[in-house]
Coordinates of C-alpha atoms in Angstrom, one line a residue:
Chain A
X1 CA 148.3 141.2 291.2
X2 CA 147.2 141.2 287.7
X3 CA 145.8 137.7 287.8
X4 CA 144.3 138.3 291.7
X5 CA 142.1 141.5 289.6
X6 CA 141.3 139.5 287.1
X7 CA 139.8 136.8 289.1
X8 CA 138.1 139.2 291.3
X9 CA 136.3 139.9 287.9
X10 CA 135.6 136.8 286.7
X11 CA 132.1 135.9 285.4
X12 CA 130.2 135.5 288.7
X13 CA 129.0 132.0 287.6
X14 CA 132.3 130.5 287.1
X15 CA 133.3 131.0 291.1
X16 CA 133.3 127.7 292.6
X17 CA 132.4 125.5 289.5
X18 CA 136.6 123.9 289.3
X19 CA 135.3 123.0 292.9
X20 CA 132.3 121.5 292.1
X21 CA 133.5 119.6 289.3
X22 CA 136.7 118.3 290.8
X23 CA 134.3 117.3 293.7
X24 CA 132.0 115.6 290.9
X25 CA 135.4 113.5 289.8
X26 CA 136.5 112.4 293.1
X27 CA 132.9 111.1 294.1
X28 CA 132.8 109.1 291.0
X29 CA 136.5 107.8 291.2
X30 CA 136.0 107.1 294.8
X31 CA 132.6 105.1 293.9
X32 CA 134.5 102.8 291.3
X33 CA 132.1 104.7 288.5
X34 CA 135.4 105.6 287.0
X35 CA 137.6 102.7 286.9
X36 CA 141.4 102.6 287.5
X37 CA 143.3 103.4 284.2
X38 CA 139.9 104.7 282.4
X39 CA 140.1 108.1 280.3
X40 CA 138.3 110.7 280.9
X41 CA 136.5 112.9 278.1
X42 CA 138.9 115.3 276.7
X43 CA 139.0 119.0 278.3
X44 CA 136.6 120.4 276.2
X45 CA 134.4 117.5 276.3
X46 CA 134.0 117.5 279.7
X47 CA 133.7 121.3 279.4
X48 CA 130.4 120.5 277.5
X49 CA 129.0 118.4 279.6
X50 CA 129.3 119.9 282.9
X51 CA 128.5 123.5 281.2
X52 CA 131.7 125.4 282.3
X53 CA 134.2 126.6 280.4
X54 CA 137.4 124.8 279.3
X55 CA 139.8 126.9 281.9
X56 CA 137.4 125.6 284.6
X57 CA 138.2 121.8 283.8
X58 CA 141.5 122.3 283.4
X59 CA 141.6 124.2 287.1
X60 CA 139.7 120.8 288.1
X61 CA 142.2 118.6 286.7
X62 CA 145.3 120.3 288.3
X63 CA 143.5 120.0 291.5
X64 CA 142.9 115.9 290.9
X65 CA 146.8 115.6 289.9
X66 CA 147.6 117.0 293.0
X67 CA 145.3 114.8 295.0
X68 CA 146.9 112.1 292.6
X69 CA 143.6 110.5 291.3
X70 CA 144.6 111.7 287.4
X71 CA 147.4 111.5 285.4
X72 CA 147.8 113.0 282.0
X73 CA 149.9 111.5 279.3
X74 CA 151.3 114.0 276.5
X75 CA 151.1 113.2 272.9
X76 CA 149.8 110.3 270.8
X77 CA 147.2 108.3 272.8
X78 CA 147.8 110.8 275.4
X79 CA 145.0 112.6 277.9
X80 CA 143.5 112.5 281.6
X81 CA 143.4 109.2 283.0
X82 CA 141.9 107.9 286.3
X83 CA 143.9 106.7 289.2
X84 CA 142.1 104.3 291.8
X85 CA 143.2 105.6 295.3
X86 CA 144.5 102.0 297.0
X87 CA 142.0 101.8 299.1
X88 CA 139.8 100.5 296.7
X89 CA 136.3 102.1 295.0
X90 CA 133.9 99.7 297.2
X91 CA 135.7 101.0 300.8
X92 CA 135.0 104.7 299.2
X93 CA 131.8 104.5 298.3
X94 CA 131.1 103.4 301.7
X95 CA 133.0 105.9 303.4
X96 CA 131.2 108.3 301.7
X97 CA 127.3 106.2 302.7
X98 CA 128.7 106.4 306.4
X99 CA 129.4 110.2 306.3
X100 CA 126.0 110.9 305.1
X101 CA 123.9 111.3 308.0
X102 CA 119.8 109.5 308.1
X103 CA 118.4 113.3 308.4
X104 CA 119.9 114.3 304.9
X105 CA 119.5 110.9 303.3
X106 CA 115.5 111.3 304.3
X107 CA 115.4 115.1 303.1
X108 CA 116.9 114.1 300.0
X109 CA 114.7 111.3 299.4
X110 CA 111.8 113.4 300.1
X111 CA 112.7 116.1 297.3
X112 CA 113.5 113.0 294.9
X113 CA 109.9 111.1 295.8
X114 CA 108.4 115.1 295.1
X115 CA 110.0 115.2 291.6
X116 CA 110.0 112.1 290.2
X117 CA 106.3 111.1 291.8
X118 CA 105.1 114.0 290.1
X119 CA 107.0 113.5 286.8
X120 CA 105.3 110.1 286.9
X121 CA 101.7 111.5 287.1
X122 CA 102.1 114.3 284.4
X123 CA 103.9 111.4 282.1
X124 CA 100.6 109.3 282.8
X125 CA 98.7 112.4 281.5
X126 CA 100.6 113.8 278.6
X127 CA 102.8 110.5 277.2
X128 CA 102.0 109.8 273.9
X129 CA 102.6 106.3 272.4
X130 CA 105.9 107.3 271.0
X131 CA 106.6 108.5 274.7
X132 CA 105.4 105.0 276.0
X133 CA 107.7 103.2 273.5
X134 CA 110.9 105.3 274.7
X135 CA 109.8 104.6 278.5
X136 CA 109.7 100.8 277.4
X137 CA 113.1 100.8 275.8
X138 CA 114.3 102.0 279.1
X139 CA 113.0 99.7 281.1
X140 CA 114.6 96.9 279.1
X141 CA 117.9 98.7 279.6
X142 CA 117.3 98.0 283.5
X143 CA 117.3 94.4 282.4
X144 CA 120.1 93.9 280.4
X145 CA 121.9 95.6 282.8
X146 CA 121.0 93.5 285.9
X147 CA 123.8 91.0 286.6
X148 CA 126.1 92.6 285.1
X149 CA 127.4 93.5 288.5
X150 CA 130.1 92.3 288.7
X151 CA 131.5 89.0 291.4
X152 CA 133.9 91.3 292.6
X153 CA 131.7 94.0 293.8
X154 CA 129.4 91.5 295.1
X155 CA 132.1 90.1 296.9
X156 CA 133.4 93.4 298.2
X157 CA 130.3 94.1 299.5
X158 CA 129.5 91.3 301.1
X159 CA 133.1 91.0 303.0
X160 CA 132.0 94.7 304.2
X161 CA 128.6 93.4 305.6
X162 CA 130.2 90.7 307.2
X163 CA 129.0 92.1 310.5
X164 CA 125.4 92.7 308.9
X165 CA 122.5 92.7 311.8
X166 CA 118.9 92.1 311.0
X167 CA 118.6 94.8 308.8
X168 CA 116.3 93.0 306.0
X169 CA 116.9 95.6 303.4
X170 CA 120.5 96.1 303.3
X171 CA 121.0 92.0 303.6
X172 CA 119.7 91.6 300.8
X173 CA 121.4 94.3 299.0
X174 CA 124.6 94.1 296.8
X175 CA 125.9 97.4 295.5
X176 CA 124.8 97.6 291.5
X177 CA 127.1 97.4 288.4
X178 CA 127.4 101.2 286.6
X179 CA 125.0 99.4 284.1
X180 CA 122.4 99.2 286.2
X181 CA 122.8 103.0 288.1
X182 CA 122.6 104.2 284.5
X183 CA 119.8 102.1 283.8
X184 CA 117.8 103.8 286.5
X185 CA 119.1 106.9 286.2
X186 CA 118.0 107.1 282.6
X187 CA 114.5 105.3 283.4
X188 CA 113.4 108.4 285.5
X189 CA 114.6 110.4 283.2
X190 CA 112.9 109.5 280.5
X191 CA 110.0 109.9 282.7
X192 CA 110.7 113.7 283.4
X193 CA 110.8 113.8 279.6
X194 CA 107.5 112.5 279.1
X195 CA 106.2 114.9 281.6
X196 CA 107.0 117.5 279.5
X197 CA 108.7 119.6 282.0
X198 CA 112.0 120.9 281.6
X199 CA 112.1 121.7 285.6
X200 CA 111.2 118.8 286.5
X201 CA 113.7 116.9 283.9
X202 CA 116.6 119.3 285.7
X203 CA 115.7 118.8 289.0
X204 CA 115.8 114.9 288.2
X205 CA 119.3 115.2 286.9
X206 CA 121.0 117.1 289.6
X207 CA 118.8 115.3 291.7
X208 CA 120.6 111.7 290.6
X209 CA 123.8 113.5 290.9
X210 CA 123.2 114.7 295.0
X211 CA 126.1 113.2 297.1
X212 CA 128.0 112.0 294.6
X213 CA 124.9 109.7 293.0
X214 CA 124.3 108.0 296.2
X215 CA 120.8 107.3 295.4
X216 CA 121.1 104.7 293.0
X217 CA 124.1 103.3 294.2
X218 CA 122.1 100.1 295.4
X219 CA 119.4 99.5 292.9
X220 CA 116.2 96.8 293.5
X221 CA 116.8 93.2 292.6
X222 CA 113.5 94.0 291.0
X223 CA 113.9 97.0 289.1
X224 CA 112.9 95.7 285.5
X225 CA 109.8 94.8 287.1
X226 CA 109.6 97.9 289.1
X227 CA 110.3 99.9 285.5
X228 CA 107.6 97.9 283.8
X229 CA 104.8 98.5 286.6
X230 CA 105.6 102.6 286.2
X231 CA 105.7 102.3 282.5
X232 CA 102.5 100.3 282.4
X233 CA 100.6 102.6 284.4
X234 CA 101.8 105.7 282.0
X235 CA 100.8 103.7 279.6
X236 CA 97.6 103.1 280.7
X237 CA 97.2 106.4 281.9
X238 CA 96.9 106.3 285.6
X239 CA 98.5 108.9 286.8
X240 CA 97.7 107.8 290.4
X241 CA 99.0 104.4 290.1
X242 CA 102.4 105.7 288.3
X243 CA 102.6 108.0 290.9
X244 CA 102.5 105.5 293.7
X245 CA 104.2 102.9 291.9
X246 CA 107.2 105.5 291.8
X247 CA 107.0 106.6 295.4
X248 CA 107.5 103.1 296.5
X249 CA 110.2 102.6 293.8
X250 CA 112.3 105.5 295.7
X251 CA 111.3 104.9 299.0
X252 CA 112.6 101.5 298.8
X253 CA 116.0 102.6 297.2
X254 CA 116.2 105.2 300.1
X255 CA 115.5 102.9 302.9
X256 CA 118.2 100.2 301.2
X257 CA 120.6 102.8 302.1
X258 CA 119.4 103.6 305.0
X259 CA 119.7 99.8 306.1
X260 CA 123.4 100.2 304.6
X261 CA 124.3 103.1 306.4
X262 CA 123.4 101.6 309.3
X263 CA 124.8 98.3 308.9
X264 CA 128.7 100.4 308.2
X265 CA 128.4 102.7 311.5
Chain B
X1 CA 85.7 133.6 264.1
X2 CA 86.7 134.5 260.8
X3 CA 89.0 132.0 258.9
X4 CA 90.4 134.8 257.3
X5 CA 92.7 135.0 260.9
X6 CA 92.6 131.3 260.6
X7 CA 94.2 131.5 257.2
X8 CA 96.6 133.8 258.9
X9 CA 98.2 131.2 261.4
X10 CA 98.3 128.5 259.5
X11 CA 100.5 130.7 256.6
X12 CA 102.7 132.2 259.4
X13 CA 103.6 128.5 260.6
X14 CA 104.2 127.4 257.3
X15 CA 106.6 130.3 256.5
X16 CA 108.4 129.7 260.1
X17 CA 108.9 125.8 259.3
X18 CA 110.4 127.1 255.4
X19 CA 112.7 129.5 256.6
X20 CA 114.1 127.1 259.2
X21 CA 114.4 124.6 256.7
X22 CA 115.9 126.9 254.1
X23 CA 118.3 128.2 257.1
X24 CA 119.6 124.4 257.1
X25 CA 119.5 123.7 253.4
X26 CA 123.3 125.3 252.9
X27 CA 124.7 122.4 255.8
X28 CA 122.6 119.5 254.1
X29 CA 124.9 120.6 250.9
X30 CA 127.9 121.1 253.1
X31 CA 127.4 117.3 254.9
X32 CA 126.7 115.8 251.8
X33 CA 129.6 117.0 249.9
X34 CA 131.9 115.9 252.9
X35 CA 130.9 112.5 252.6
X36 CA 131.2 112.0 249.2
X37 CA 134.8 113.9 249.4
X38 CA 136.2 112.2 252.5
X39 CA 135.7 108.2 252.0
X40 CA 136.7 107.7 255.5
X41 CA 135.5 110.6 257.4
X42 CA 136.9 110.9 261.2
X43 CA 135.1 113.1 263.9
X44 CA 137.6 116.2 263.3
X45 CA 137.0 116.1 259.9
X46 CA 133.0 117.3 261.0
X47 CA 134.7 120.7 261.6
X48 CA 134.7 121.7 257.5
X49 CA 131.0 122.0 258.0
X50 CA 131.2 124.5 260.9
X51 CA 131.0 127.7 259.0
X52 CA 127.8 126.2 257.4
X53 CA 126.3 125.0 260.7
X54 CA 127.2 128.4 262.4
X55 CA 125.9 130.2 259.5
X56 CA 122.3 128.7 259.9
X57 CA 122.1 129.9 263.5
X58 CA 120.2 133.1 263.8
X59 CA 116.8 134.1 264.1
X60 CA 114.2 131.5 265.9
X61 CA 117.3 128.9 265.4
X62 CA 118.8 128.5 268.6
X63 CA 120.7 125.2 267.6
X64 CA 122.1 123.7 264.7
X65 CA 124.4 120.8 262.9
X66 CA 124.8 117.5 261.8
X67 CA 124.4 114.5 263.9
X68 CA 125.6 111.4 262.3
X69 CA 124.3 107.7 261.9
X70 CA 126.1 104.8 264.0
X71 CA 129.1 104.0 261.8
X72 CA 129.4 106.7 259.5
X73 CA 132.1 108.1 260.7
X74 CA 135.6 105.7 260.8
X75 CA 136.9 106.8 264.3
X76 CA 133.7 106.5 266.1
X77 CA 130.6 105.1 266.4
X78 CA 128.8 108.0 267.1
X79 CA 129.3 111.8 266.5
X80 CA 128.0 115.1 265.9
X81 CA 128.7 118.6 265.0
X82 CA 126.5 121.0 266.8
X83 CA 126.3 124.3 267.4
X84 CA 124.0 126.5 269.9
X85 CA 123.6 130.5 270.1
X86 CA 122.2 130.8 273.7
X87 CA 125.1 132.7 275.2
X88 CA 126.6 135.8 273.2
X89 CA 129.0 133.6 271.1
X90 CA 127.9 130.6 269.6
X91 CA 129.2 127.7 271.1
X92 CA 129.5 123.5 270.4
X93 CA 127.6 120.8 271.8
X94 CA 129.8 118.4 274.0
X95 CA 128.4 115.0 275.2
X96 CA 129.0 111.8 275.7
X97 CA 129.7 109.4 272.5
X98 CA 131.3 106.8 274.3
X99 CA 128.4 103.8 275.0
X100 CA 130.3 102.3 277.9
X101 CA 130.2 105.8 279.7
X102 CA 127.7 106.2 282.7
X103 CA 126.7 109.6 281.1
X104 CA 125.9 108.4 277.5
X105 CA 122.6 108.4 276.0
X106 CA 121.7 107.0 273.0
X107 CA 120.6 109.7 270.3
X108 CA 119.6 107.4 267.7
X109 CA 116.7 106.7 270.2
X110 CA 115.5 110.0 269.7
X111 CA 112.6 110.7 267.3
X112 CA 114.1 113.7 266.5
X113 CA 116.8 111.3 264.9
X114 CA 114.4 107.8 263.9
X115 CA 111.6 110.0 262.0
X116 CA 113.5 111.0 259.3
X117 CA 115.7 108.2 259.4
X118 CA 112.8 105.7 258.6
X119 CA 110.6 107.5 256.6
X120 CA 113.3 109.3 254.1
X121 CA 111.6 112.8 255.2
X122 CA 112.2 116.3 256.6
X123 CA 110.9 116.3 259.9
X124 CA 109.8 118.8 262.3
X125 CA 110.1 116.9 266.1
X126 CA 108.7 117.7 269.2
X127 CA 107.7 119.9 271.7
X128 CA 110.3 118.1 273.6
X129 CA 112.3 118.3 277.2
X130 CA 115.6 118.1 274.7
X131 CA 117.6 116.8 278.3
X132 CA 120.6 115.8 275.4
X133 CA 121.6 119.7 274.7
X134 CA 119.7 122.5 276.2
X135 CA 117.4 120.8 279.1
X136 CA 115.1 123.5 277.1
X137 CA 111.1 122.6 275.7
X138 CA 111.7 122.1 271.8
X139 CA 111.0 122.3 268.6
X140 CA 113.5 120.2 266.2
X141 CA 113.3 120.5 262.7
X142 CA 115.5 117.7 260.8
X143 CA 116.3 116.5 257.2
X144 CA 117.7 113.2 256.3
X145 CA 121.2 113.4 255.2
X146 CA 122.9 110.6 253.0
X147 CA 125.9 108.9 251.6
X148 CA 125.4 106.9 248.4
X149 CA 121.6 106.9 248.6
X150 CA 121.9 105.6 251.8
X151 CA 121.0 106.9 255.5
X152 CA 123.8 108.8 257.1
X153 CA 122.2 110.5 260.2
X154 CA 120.5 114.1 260.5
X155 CA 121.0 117.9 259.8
X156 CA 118.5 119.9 262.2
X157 CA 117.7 123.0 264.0
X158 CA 116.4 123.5 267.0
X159 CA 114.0 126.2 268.3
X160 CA 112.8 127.0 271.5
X161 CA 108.9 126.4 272.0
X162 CA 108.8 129.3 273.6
X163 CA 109.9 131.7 271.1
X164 CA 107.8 130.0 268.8
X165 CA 105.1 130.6 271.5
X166 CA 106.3 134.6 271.3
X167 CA 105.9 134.9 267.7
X168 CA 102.6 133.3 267.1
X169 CA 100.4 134.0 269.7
X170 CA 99.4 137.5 268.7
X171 CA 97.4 136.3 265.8
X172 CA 96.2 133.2 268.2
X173 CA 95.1 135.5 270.2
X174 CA 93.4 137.6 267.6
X175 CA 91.5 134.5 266.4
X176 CA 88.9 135.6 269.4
X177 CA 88.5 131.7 270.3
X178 CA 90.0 129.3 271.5
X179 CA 92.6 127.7 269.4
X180 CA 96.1 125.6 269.6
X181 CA 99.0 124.4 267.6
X182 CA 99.3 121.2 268.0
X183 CA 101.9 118.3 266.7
X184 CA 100.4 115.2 264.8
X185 CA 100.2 113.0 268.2
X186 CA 97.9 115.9 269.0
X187 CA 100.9 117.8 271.6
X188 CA 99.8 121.2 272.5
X189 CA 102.6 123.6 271.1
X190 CA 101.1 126.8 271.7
X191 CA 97.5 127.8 272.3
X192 CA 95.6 130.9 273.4
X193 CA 93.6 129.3 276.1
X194 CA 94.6 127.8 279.6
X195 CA 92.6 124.6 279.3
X196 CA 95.4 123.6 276.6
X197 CA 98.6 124.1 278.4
X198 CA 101.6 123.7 276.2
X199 CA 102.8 120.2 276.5
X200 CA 99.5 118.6 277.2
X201 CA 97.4 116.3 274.5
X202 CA 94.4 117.5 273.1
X203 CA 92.9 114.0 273.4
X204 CA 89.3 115.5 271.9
X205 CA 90.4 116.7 269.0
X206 CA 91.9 112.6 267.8
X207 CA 94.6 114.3 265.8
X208 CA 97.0 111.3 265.5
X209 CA 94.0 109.2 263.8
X210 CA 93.3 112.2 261.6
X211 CA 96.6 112.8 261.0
X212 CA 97.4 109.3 260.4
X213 CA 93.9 109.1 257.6
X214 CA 95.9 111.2 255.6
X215 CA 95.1 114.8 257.1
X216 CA 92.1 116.0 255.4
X217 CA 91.4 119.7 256.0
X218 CA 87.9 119.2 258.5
X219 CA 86.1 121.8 260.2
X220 CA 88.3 122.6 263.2
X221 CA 91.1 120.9 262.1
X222 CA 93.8 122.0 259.4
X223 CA 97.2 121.2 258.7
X224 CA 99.8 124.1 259.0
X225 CA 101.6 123.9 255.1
X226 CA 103.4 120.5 255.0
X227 CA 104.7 120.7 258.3
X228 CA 103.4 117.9 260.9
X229 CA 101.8 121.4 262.5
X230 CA 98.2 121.6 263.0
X231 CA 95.8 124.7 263.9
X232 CA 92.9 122.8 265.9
X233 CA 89.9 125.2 266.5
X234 CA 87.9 123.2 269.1

């Protein structure tokens, strides 16, 4: 009774954020973005990030012990660590691409191209060279990440497209390494940065993190490129052309998982 | 418009950037001391400097701490001890230090961090979108912190532009003109006039190659004490 009252009272912000972040764990354990074995932050670490209080992670980590995706060791060298369902991360991900259906794909493609094109025409406008030298660092990240994918996940892919149709896009797609979805990730967000705009930079981050961080799940083969165009256009300050050159960038990553989606029904 | 009111400003934003620098000058001591006492400082050992850090918190300082260079510390490569006062209590910064994590991002990108790294100086960084801590448009004020005459990462303060924005822009205002703060890249902090929103560069004005010339007080341009602040007065 005591502890039902006191929940009924507890800080209206806090309700439902142990389900959102034990949601936020599974998606990224189910997509292989947390390997088998790997520990997680401690408690309070993760606290931090997510912007909850400790009590909330801890709820969130009961709940993934009982669904048996973390195990926590006591003592020395002991915390949270992350237990690869069998199935396998590539079979989740995919799981999770087939569940999503084209309407919400499109709608949430549409808010990205919003944000992000926008955040790509202010960044034109307002970037100073300092800016410009962060967005090329970024786009160098894209780079040195690209073929880091791993065989194995190029494999896995490819054994689940084995009954690929003519779908161009998704033929020639391999899911990317966690390298390369943080590459891109961080690219766009740099470019909210250099926008200036705080709601824009937020909207880009929870916008990366909508179902699970579908969105760049299957990054261009041409991305460095694709990262230098935008960047040369801030650069240069065409706020048109870094505008455009961003709409196209999203477009294409939406309509790869469109083709993908497609290609597992 | 008199420069009497001009005067005004430009003493106002030079007292602001003093007293935030003087809020931090108690955990550049604290920091200092540490590394000199601990030979092989670990992350928890970051947590002697608290009382300091939390201490500097308080009035236009919204964040504050120690950020450290790669290395420095003996456990791990990178690490920080920060503190913010948004909510009631005052509470730490948690991110990601671990590089191979998808959620890391590198600090020692940030100019907030390079500046004062390369050039040995106190520092006063932005407006930025800080998307590390608070997601919050930013003003970060840093001083160079060392071990051995060497570089060992950061002490700074943060303070939100927009309480920045609050406390100047009566006398702005008063200035009967139009007239912005502006960073040395020429980045509009706060101005009384809608044709300089806060963010945007005052490309006219060429404040980066006047700044950059040595920042010579000109008609319609002056620098703001010895802060990297200036009062443009198109």
């Amino acid at each position: 009774m005591g502890q039902a009252r006191s929940h009924v009272f507890a800080p209206l912000g806090d309700l439902g954020r142990a389900e959102a972040v034990t949601a936020r764990l599974t998606d990224a354990i189910s997509m292989g973005l947390l390997g088998d074995g790997e520990q997680l932050p401690s408690e309070a670490e993760l606290a931090g990030q997510f912007g909850v209080a400790t009590v909330t992670v801890r709820e969130a980590l009961v709940a993934l012990r009982q669904q048996g995706l973390v195990a926590t060791r006591r003592g020395r060298g002991g915390g949270s660590f992350v237990i690869t369902p069998d199935q396998g991360a590539p079979a989740s991900w995919q799981q999770r691409l087939r569940a999503v259906s084209l309407s919400e794909l499109r709608d949430i493609g549409d808010h990205y191209l919003a944000v992000a094109g926008a955040a790509a025409r202010l960044a034109a406008e307002r970037s100073s060279p300092e800016d410009v030298e962060r967005l090329w660092l970024a786009t160098e990240d894209l780079r040195n990440a690209t073929g880091a994918a791993t065989s194995n996940q190029r494999n896995a892919t490819e054994a689940a497209m084995s009954n690929q149709g003519n779908a161009t896009g998704a033929a020639t797609s391999d899911q990317g390494s966690p390298g390369q979805a943080r590459a891109e990730r961080q690219f766009h967000l740099e470019v909210a940065a250099a926008a200036q705009s705080p709601r824009l930079t937020h909207q880009e981050i929870q916008l990366q993190g909508e179902q699970g961080g579908l969105l760049w799940l299957l990054p261009s083969h041409n991305g460095h490129a694709e990262h230098g165009a935008i960047t040369e256009a801030i650069a240069r300050q065409d706020g048109e052309l870094a505008r455009k050159l961003t709409e196209e960038h999203i477009l294409e990553a939406v309509d790869r998982l469109v083709d993908m989606h497609l290609n597992l029904l | 418009m008199g420069s009497h009111a001009g005067d005004e400003v430009v003493e106002q934003v030079a007292a602001i950037v003093e007293d935030v620098f003087d809020r931090l000058k108690p955990v550049l001591v604290a920091v200092e001391s540490l590394l000199v006492e601990v030979a092989e400082p670990r992350a928890e050992d970051l947590e002697h400097i608290r009382p300091r850090v939390v201490d500097a918190l308080g009035g236009l300082v919204i964040g504050a701490g120690y950020v450290a260079a790669p290395h420095v510390l003996t456990d791990q490569e990178y690490g920080f001890e920060w503190w913010t006062a948004t909510s009631a209590e005052p509470e730490q910064l948690f991110i990601s230090l671990e590089p191979g994590s998808a959620n890391f991002l590198d600090y020692t990108r940030q100019s907030w961090f390079t500046v004062s790294r390369d050039t040995g100086r106190r520092h006063v960084n932005g407006p930025y979108v800080d998307y590390l801590c608070t997601d919050e448009y930013t003003l970060t004020f840093t001083v160079p912190a060392q071990r051995n005459g060497a570089f060992a990462g950061v002490v700074g303060a943060d303070v939100f532009v927009r309480e920045f924005e609050h406390v100047l822009q009566p006398k702005l205002r008063s200035l009967g003109s139009r007239a912005a703060l502006v960073n040395a890249q020429g980045r509009v902090i706060v101005s009384n006039s809608a044709k300089s929103p806060t963010g945007s560069l005052m490309r006219d004005a060429d404040v980066p190659a006047w700044w950059n010339a040595g920042a010579q007080a000109r008609a319609g341009v002056r620098r703001c004490g010895d802060a990297p602040i200036v009062l443009v007065t198109p």
